[in-house]
PDB file of C-alpha atoms in Angstrom:
ATOM      1  CA  LYS Y  15     -64.229  68.006-123.933  1.00  0.00           C
ATOM      2  CA  ALA Y  16     -60.857  66.366-123.705  1.00  0.00           C
ATOM      3  CA  GLY Y  17     -60.588  62.938-125.263  1.00  0.00           C
ATOM      4  CA  VAL Y  18     -59.325  59.707-123.758  1.00  0.00           C
ATOM      5  CA  THR Y  19     -55.674  59.923-122.847  1.00  0.00           C
ATOM      6  CA  GLN Y  20     -53.251  57.082-122.359  1.00  0.00           C
ATOM      7  CA  THR Y  21     -49.769  57.138-120.912  1.00  0.00           C
ATOM      8  CA  PRO Y  22     -47.156  56.297-121.820  1.00  0.00           C
ATOM      9  CA  ARG Y  23     -47.531  56.135-125.573  1.00  0.00           C
ATOM     10  CA  TYR Y  24     -44.581  53.813-126.052  1.00  0.00           C
ATOM     11  CA  LEU Y  25     -42.847  51.333-123.786  1.00  0.00           C
ATOM     12  CA  ILE Y  26     -39.973  48.959-124.226  1.00  0.00           C
ATOM     13  CA  LYS Y  27     -39.516  46.281-121.600  1.00  0.00           C
ATOM     14  CA  THR Y  28     -37.694  42.998-121.269  1.00  0.00           C
ATOM     15  CA  ARG Y  29     -39.118  39.599-120.485  1.00  0.00           C
ATOM     16  CA  GLY Y  30     -39.943  39.065-116.845  1.00  0.00           C
ATOM     17  CA  GLN Y  31     -40.484  42.726-116.068  1.00  0.00           C
ATOM     18  CA  GLN Y  32     -43.814  44.237-115.204  1.00  0.00           C
ATOM     19  CA  VAL Y  33     -45.549  47.265-116.650  1.00  0.00           C
ATOM     20  CA  THR Y  34     -48.339  49.644-115.671  1.00  0.00           C
ATOM     21  CA  LEU Y  35     -50.391  51.528-118.242  1.00  0.00           C
ATOM     22  CA  SER Y  36     -52.673  54.423-117.437  1.00  0.00           C
ATOM     23  CA  CYS Y  37     -55.904  55.665-118.972  1.00  0.00           C
ATOM     24  CA  SER Y  38     -57.906  58.809-118.287  1.00  0.00           C
ATOM     25  CA  PRO Y  39     -61.442  58.588-119.691  1.00  0.00           C
ATOM     26  CA  ILE Y  40     -63.611  61.369-121.010  1.00  0.00           C
ATOM     27  CA  SER Y  41     -65.053  63.423-118.183  1.00  0.00           C
ATOM     28  CA  GLY Y  42     -68.358  61.934-117.041  1.00  0.00           C
ATOM     29  CA  HIS Y  43     -67.710  58.496-118.507  1.00  0.00           C
ATOM     30  CA  ARG Y  44     -67.869  55.764-115.901  1.00  0.00           C
ATOM     31  CA  SER Y  45     -67.013  52.732-118.018  1.00  0.00           C
ATOM     32  CA  VAL Y  46     -63.432  52.012-119.032  1.00  0.00           C
ATOM     33  CA  SER Y  47     -62.492  49.022-121.163  1.00  0.00           C
ATOM     34  CA  TRP Y  48     -59.067  47.711-122.063  1.00  0.00           C
ATOM     35  CA  TYR Y  49     -58.149  45.866-125.249  1.00  0.00           C
ATOM     36  CA  GLN Y  50     -55.080  44.229-126.693  1.00  0.00           C
ATOM     37  CA  GLN Y  51     -54.469  44.543-130.422  1.00  0.00           C
ATOM     38  CA  THR Y  52     -51.786  42.613-132.283  1.00  0.00           C
ATOM     39  CA  PRO Y  53     -50.915  43.069-135.984  1.00  0.00           C
ATOM     40  CA  GLY Y  54     -53.659  41.881-138.275  1.00  0.00           C
ATOM     41  CA  GLN Y  55     -55.911  41.003-135.351  1.00  0.00           C
ATOM     42  CA  GLY Y  56     -59.037  42.537-134.069  1.00  0.00           C
ATOM     43  CA  LEU Y  57     -59.322  43.794-130.570  1.00  0.00           C
ATOM     44  CA  GLN Y  58     -59.071  41.230-127.808  1.00  0.00           C
ATOM     45  CA  PHE Y  59     -61.051  42.289-124.759  1.00  0.00           C
ATOM     46  CA  LEU Y  60     -59.099  42.383-121.523  1.00  0.00           C
ATOM     47  CA  PHE Y  61     -61.504  43.801-118.955  1.00  0.00           C
ATOM     48  CA  GLU Y  62     -64.026  46.519-118.239  1.00  0.00           C
ATOM     49  CA  TYR Y  63     -64.393  48.641-115.147  1.00  0.00           C
ATOM     50  CA  PHE Y  64     -67.456  50.549-114.072  1.00  0.00           C
ATOM     51  CA  SER Y  65     -67.582  52.648-110.926  1.00  0.00           C
ATOM     52  CA  GLU Y  66     -64.376  51.081-109.619  1.00  0.00           C
ATOM     53  CA  THR Y  67     -65.664  47.520-110.087  1.00  0.00           C
ATOM     54  CA  GLN Y  68     -64.536  45.032-112.681  1.00  0.00           C
ATOM     55  CA  ARG Y  69     -67.701  44.221-114.570  1.00  0.00           C
ATOM     56  CA  ASN Y  70     -66.340  42.023-117.349  1.00  0.00           C
ATOM     57  CA  LYS Y  71     -63.156  40.087-117.896  1.00  0.00           C
ATOM     58  CA  GLY Y  72     -61.744  38.577-121.048  1.00  0.00           C
ATOM     59  CA  ASN Y  73     -59.830  35.372-121.506  1.00  0.00           C
ATOM     60  CA  PHE Y  74     -56.389  36.509-120.448  1.00  0.00           C
ATOM     61  CA  PRO Y  75     -54.082  35.029-117.817  1.00  0.00           C
ATOM     62  CA  GLY Y  76     -53.938  36.398-114.323  1.00  0.00           C
ATOM     63  CA  ARG Y  77     -50.753  38.290-115.181  1.00  0.00           C
ATOM     64  CA  PHE Y  78     -53.076  40.897-116.624  1.00  0.00           C
ATOM     65  CA  SER Y  79     -54.869  42.949-114.018  1.00  0.00           C
ATOM     66  CA  GLY Y  80     -56.455  46.329-113.731  1.00  0.00           C
ATOM     67  CA  ARG Y  81     -58.200  48.743-111.483  1.00  0.00           C
ATOM     68  CA  GLN Y  82     -60.274  51.874-111.615  1.00  0.00           C
ATOM     69  CA  PHE Y  83     -60.094  54.820-109.271  1.00  0.00           C
ATOM     70  CA  SER Y  84     -62.886  56.972-107.912  1.00  0.00           C
ATOM     71  CA  ASN Y  85     -62.244  59.598-110.597  1.00  0.00           C
ATOM     72  CA  SER Y  86     -62.761  56.860-113.244  1.00  0.00           C
ATOM     73  CA  ARG Y  87     -59.098  56.841-114.236  1.00  0.00           C
ATOM     74  CA  SER Y  88     -57.911  53.314-114.826  1.00  0.00           C
ATOM     75  CA  GLU Y  89     -54.662  51.404-114.820  1.00  0.00           C
ATOM     76  CA  MET Y  90     -53.752  48.027-116.154  1.00  0.00           C
ATOM     77  CA  ASN Y  91     -50.786  46.010-115.051  1.00  0.00           C
ATOM     78  CA  VAL Y  92     -48.992  43.178-116.761  1.00  0.00           C
ATOM     79  CA  SER Y  93     -46.583  41.189-114.649  1.00  0.00           C
ATOM     80  CA  THR Y  94     -43.865  38.784-115.748  1.00  0.00           C
ATOM     81  CA  LEU Y  95     -43.881  40.050-119.297  1.00  0.00           C
ATOM     82  CA  GLU Y  96     -43.606  37.599-122.168  1.00  0.00           C
ATOM     83  CA  LEU Y  97     -42.597  38.242-125.776  1.00  0.00           C
ATOM     84  CA  GLY Y  98     -46.185  37.595-126.849  1.00  0.00           C
ATOM     85  CA  ASP Y  99     -47.382  40.529-124.781  1.00  0.00           C
ATOM     86  CA  SER Y 100     -45.960  42.901-127.372  1.00  0.00           C
ATOM     87  CA  ALA Y 101     -49.000  44.710-128.698  1.00  0.00           C
ATOM     88  CA  LEU Y 102     -50.969  47.915-128.855  1.00  0.00           C
ATOM     89  CA  TYR Y 103     -53.019  48.327-125.691  1.00  0.00           C
ATOM     90  CA  LEU Y 104     -56.108  50.423-126.158  1.00  0.00           C
ATOM     91  CA  CYS Y 105     -58.295  51.991-123.558  1.00  0.00           C
ATOM     92  CA  ALA Y 106     -61.860  53.056-124.297  1.00  0.00           C
ATOM     93  CA  SER Y 107     -64.383  54.961-122.271  1.00  0.00           C
ATOM     94  CA  SER Y 108     -68.138  55.117-122.544  1.00  0.00           C
ATOM     95  CA  LEU Y 109     -71.012  56.574-120.603  1.00  0.00           C
ATOM     96  CA  VAL Y 110     -72.564  53.348-119.444  1.00  0.00           C
ATOM     97  CA  ALA Y 111     -71.110  50.306-121.138  1.00  0.00           C
ATOM     98  CA  GLY Y 112     -69.127  49.603-124.273  1.00  0.00           C
ATOM     99  CA  GLY Y 113     -71.724  47.296-125.700  1.00  0.00           C
ATOM    100  CA  TYR Y 114     -74.608  49.639-125.033  1.00  0.00           C
ATOM    101  CA  ASN Y 115     -73.314  52.903-126.428  1.00  0.00           C
ATOM    102  CA  GLU Y 116     -70.347  54.078-128.423  1.00  0.00           C
ATOM    103  CA  GLN Y 117     -66.868  53.804-127.046  1.00  0.00           C
ATOM    104  CA  PHE Y 118     -64.261  56.507-127.315  1.00  0.00           C
ATOM    105  CA  PHE Y 119     -60.744  55.243-127.727  1.00  0.00           C
ATOM    106  CA  GLY Y 120     -57.435  56.623-126.636  1.00  0.00           C
ATOM    107  CA  PRO Y 121     -54.382  56.591-128.920  1.00  0.00           C
ATOM    108  CA  GLY Y 122     -53.047  53.454-127.271  1.00  0.00           C
ATOM    109  CA  THR Y 123     -49.814  52.376-125.628  1.00  0.00           C
ATOM    110  CA  ARG Y 124     -47.426  50.489-127.865  1.00  0.00           C
ATOM    111  CA  LEU Y 125     -45.660  47.896-125.714  1.00  0.00           C
ATOM    112  CA  THR Y 126     -42.609  46.092-127.013  1.00  0.00           C
ATOM    113  CA  VAL Y 127     -41.202  43.205-125.000  1.00  0.00           C
ATOM    114  CA  LEU Y 128     -37.630  42.199-125.806  1.00  0.00           C
TER     115      LEU Y 128
ATOM    116  CA  SER M  17     -62.809  33.511-130.232  1.00  0.00           C
ATOM    117  CA  GLN M  18     -64.075  36.257-132.468  1.00  0.00           C
ATOM    118  CA  GLN M  19     -67.794  36.906-132.472  1.00  0.00           C
ATOM    119  CA  GLY M  20     -67.829  39.057-135.546  1.00  0.00           C
ATOM    120  CA  GLU M  21     -66.132  38.117-138.759  1.00  0.00           C
ATOM    121  CA  GLU M  22     -65.659  40.732-141.426  1.00  0.00           C
ATOM    122  CA  ASP M  23     -65.648  39.947-145.088  1.00  0.00           C
ATOM    123  CA  PRO M  24     -63.649  40.592-147.169  1.00  0.00           C
ATOM    124  CA  GLN M  25     -60.401  40.741-145.211  1.00  0.00           C
ATOM    125  CA  ALA M  26     -59.091  43.309-147.659  1.00  0.00           C
ATOM    126  CA  LEU M  27     -60.683  45.517-150.298  1.00  0.00           C
ATOM    127  CA  SER M  28     -59.070  47.847-152.810  1.00  0.00           C
ATOM    128  CA  ILE M  29     -61.214  50.186-154.907  1.00  0.00           C
ATOM    129  CA  GLN M  30     -60.899  53.372-156.952  1.00  0.00           C
ATOM    130  CA  GLU M  31     -61.727  56.697-155.408  1.00  0.00           C
ATOM    131  CA  GLY M  32     -65.347  57.562-156.048  1.00  0.00           C
ATOM    132  CA  GLU M  33     -66.541  53.963-156.050  1.00  0.00           C
ATOM    133  CA  ASN M  34     -68.702  52.445-153.350  1.00  0.00           C
ATOM    134  CA  ALA M  35     -67.253  50.045-150.793  1.00  0.00           C
ATOM    135  CA  THR M  36     -69.237  47.318-149.096  1.00  0.00           C
ATOM    136  CA  MET M  37     -68.017  45.190-146.251  1.00  0.00           C
ATOM    137  CA  ASN M  38     -69.863  42.561-144.292  1.00  0.00           C
ATOM    138  CA  CYS M  39     -69.917  41.291-140.753  1.00  0.00           C
ATOM    139  CA  SER M  40     -71.302  38.000-139.551  1.00  0.00           C
ATOM    140  CA  TYR M  41     -71.808  36.976-135.952  1.00  0.00           C
ATOM    141  CA  LYS M  42     -72.811  33.830-134.142  1.00  0.00           C
ATOM    142  CA  THR M  43     -75.142  34.555-131.249  1.00  0.00           C
ATOM    143  CA  SER M  44     -78.031  36.893-130.646  1.00  0.00           C
ATOM    144  CA  ILE M  45     -77.172  40.511-130.003  1.00  0.00           C
ATOM    145  CA  ASN M  46     -78.703  43.716-128.755  1.00  0.00           C
ATOM    146  CA  ASN M  47     -76.407  46.077-130.626  1.00  0.00           C
ATOM    147  CA  LEU M  48     -73.834  46.065-133.395  1.00  0.00           C
ATOM    148  CA  GLN M  49     -71.289  48.803-133.919  1.00  0.00           C
ATOM    149  CA  TRP M  50     -68.888  49.711-136.686  1.00  0.00           C
ATOM    150  CA  TYR M  51     -65.551  51.376-136.042  1.00  0.00           C
ATOM    151  CA  ARG M  52     -62.768  52.680-138.243  1.00  0.00           C
ATOM    152  CA  GLN M  53     -59.074  52.620-137.457  1.00  0.00           C
ATOM    153  CA  ASN M  54     -56.351  54.484-139.288  1.00  0.00           C
ATOM    154  CA  SER M  55     -52.930  55.645-138.295  1.00  0.00           C
ATOM    155  CA  GLY M  56     -53.931  59.281-138.136  1.00  0.00           C
ATOM    156  CA  ARG M  57     -57.043  59.258-135.973  1.00  0.00           C
ATOM    157  CA  GLY M  58     -56.842  55.934-134.181  1.00  0.00           C
ATOM    158  CA  LEU M  59     -60.015  53.938-133.551  1.00  0.00           C
ATOM    159  CA  VAL M  60     -63.207  55.904-134.094  1.00  0.00           C
ATOM    160  CA  HIS M  61     -66.852  54.953-133.686  1.00  0.00           C
ATOM    161  CA  LEU M  62     -68.884  55.177-136.900  1.00  0.00           C
ATOM    162  CA  ILE M  63     -72.369  53.932-136.203  1.00  0.00           C
ATOM    163  CA  LEU M  64     -74.395  51.837-133.764  1.00  0.00           C
ATOM    164  CA  ILE M  65     -77.416  49.855-134.860  1.00  0.00           C
ATOM    165  CA  ARG M  66     -79.746  48.171-132.400  1.00  0.00           C
ATOM    166  CA  SER M  67     -81.293  44.758-132.967  1.00  0.00           C
ATOM    167  CA  ASN M  68     -84.739  46.224-133.635  1.00  0.00           C
ATOM    168  CA  GLU M  69     -83.366  48.431-136.421  1.00  0.00           C
ATOM    169  CA  ARG M  70     -82.806  47.266-139.970  1.00  0.00           C
ATOM    170  CA  GLU M  71     -80.975  50.177-141.520  1.00  0.00           C
ATOM    171  CA  LYS M  72     -79.168  53.300-140.423  1.00  0.00           C
ATOM    172  CA  HIS M  73     -77.509  56.157-142.267  1.00  0.00           C
ATOM    173  CA  SER M  74     -74.800  58.579-141.303  1.00  0.00           C
ATOM    174  CA  GLY M  75     -73.484  60.841-144.030  1.00  0.00           C
ATOM    175  CA  ARG M  76     -71.955  58.582-146.699  1.00  0.00           C
ATOM    176  CA  LEU M  77     -72.355  55.521-144.511  1.00  0.00           C
ATOM    177  CA  ARG M  78     -75.221  53.060-144.633  1.00  0.00           C
ATOM    178  CA  VAL M  79     -75.449  50.137-142.260  1.00  0.00           C
ATOM    179  CA  THR M  80     -77.899  47.301-142.498  1.00  0.00           C
ATOM    180  CA  LEU M  81     -78.630  44.590-139.976  1.00  0.00           C
ATOM    181  CA  ASP M  82     -80.278  41.258-140.678  1.00  0.00           C
ATOM    182  CA  THR M  83     -80.774  39.478-137.371  1.00  0.00           C
ATOM    183  CA  SER M  84     -82.255  36.397-139.059  1.00  0.00           C
ATOM    184  CA  LYS M  85     -79.003  35.910-140.970  1.00  0.00           C
ATOM    185  CA  LYS M  86     -76.866  37.238-138.129  1.00  0.00           C
ATOM    186  CA  SER M  87     -75.137  39.630-140.454  1.00  0.00           C
ATOM    187  CA  SER M  88     -74.552  43.311-141.043  1.00  0.00           C
ATOM    188  CA  SER M  89     -73.150  45.305-143.911  1.00  0.00           C
ATOM    189  CA  LEU M  90     -71.429  48.675-144.070  1.00  0.00           C
ATOM    190  CA  LEU M  91     -71.663  50.631-147.305  1.00  0.00           C
ATOM    191  CA  ILE M  92     -69.450  53.649-147.921  1.00  0.00           C
ATOM    192  CA  THR M  93     -70.607  55.634-150.917  1.00  0.00           C
ATOM    193  CA  ALA M  94     -68.442  57.868-153.121  1.00  0.00           C
ATOM    194  CA  SER M  95     -65.242  56.736-151.407  1.00  0.00           C
ATOM    195  CA  ARG M  96     -62.400  59.149-150.718  1.00  0.00           C
ATOM    196  CA  ALA M  97     -58.716  58.645-150.040  1.00  0.00           C
ATOM    197  CA  ALA M  98     -59.388  59.516-146.411  1.00  0.00           C
ATOM    198  CA  ASP M  99     -61.597  56.418-146.127  1.00  0.00           C
ATOM    199  CA  THR M 100     -58.482  54.240-146.354  1.00  0.00           C
ATOM    200  CA  ALA M 101     -58.519  52.416-143.026  1.00  0.00           C
ATOM    201  CA  SER M 102     -59.417  49.178-141.292  1.00  0.00           C
ATOM    202  CA  TYR M 103     -63.085  48.732-140.456  1.00  0.00           C
ATOM    203  CA  PHE M 104     -64.267  46.631-137.537  1.00  0.00           C
ATOM    204  CA  CYS M 105     -67.630  45.421-136.424  1.00  0.00           C
ATOM    205  CA  ALA M 106     -68.306  44.780-132.765  1.00  0.00           C
ATOM    206  CA  THR M 107     -71.274  43.150-131.093  1.00  0.00           C
ATOM    207  CA  ASP M 108     -72.431  43.110-127.502  1.00  0.00           C
ATOM    208  CA  ALA M 109     -72.673  39.326-127.463  1.00  0.00           C
ATOM    209  CA  GLY M 110     -70.148  39.057-124.677  1.00  0.00           C
ATOM    210  CA  GLY M 111     -72.865  39.361-122.098  1.00  0.00           C
ATOM    211  CA  ASN M 112     -73.258  42.271-119.719  1.00  0.00           C
ATOM    212  CA  TYR M 113     -72.768  44.598-122.691  1.00  0.00           C
ATOM    213  CA  GLN M 114     -69.219  43.406-123.319  1.00  0.00           C
ATOM    214  CA  LEU M 115     -68.128  44.128-126.888  1.00  0.00           C
ATOM    215  CA  ILE M 116     -66.745  41.326-129.042  1.00  0.00           C
ATOM    216  CA  TRP M 117     -64.765  42.366-132.114  1.00  0.00           C
ATOM    217  CA  GLY M 118     -64.067  40.963-135.554  1.00  0.00           C
ATOM    218  CA  ALA M 119     -60.626  40.945-137.174  1.00  0.00           C
ATOM    219  CA  GLY M 120     -61.524  43.788-139.526  1.00  0.00           C
ATOM    220  CA  THR M 121     -61.608  44.649-143.220  1.00  0.00           C
ATOM    221  CA  LYS M 122     -58.682  46.594-144.593  1.00  0.00           C
ATOM    222  CA  LEU M 123     -59.964  49.115-147.138  1.00  0.00           C
ATOM    223  CA  ILE M 124     -57.617  50.848-149.578  1.00  0.00           C
ATOM    224  CA  ILE M 125     -58.884  53.680-151.751  1.00  0.00           C
ATOM    225  CA  LYS M 126     -56.766  54.181-154.845  1.00  0.00           C
ATOM    226  CA  PRO M 127     -56.556  57.715-156.313  1.00  0.00           C
TER     227      PRO M 127
END
């Protein structure tokens, strides 16, 4: 079975721009979660999608949004980028829910905002 | 805010020794998970322990859960260089099975 894939792997943007990150979960997994990780920090939960519906949302501003398609692929969008948005963005998929069973993580997208 | 807090923040031991790291959390949980992150393999699930379980084993890993103390420990026996990584605990205390993560323990295995 193919693992979780994320594209692109690296991105460099400037302040004020917007960015879209993509995640393809493991086949059969319906839950996709997004996390932000900054150096020395744990994972900060952004949101979780299940069957195209946002089920959970973390404490991030409205500039961060996401969606899930019928094939479970998910995208997240960050608008009006700020320097503090520089981070590793991780996507994880699971069968039912991240807190109920194990999550499988993609390699992440490293976003640098200049 | 972080639900889980790992202790210690960093740990350096000799290869072959055992490594123990702890996780404390604040509210009641259904499940607690441990993950490992290194540069080579990214973030990988190690073990999940449910609130009605007290101990679980997986290879050289042993996880305990004490719900009365709201704490868990991860023991890695006979450590290897490949165990060098950051270890995170995550609990489902976010409601609706949302995972909340600690800041992690950085483990270094010295040859």
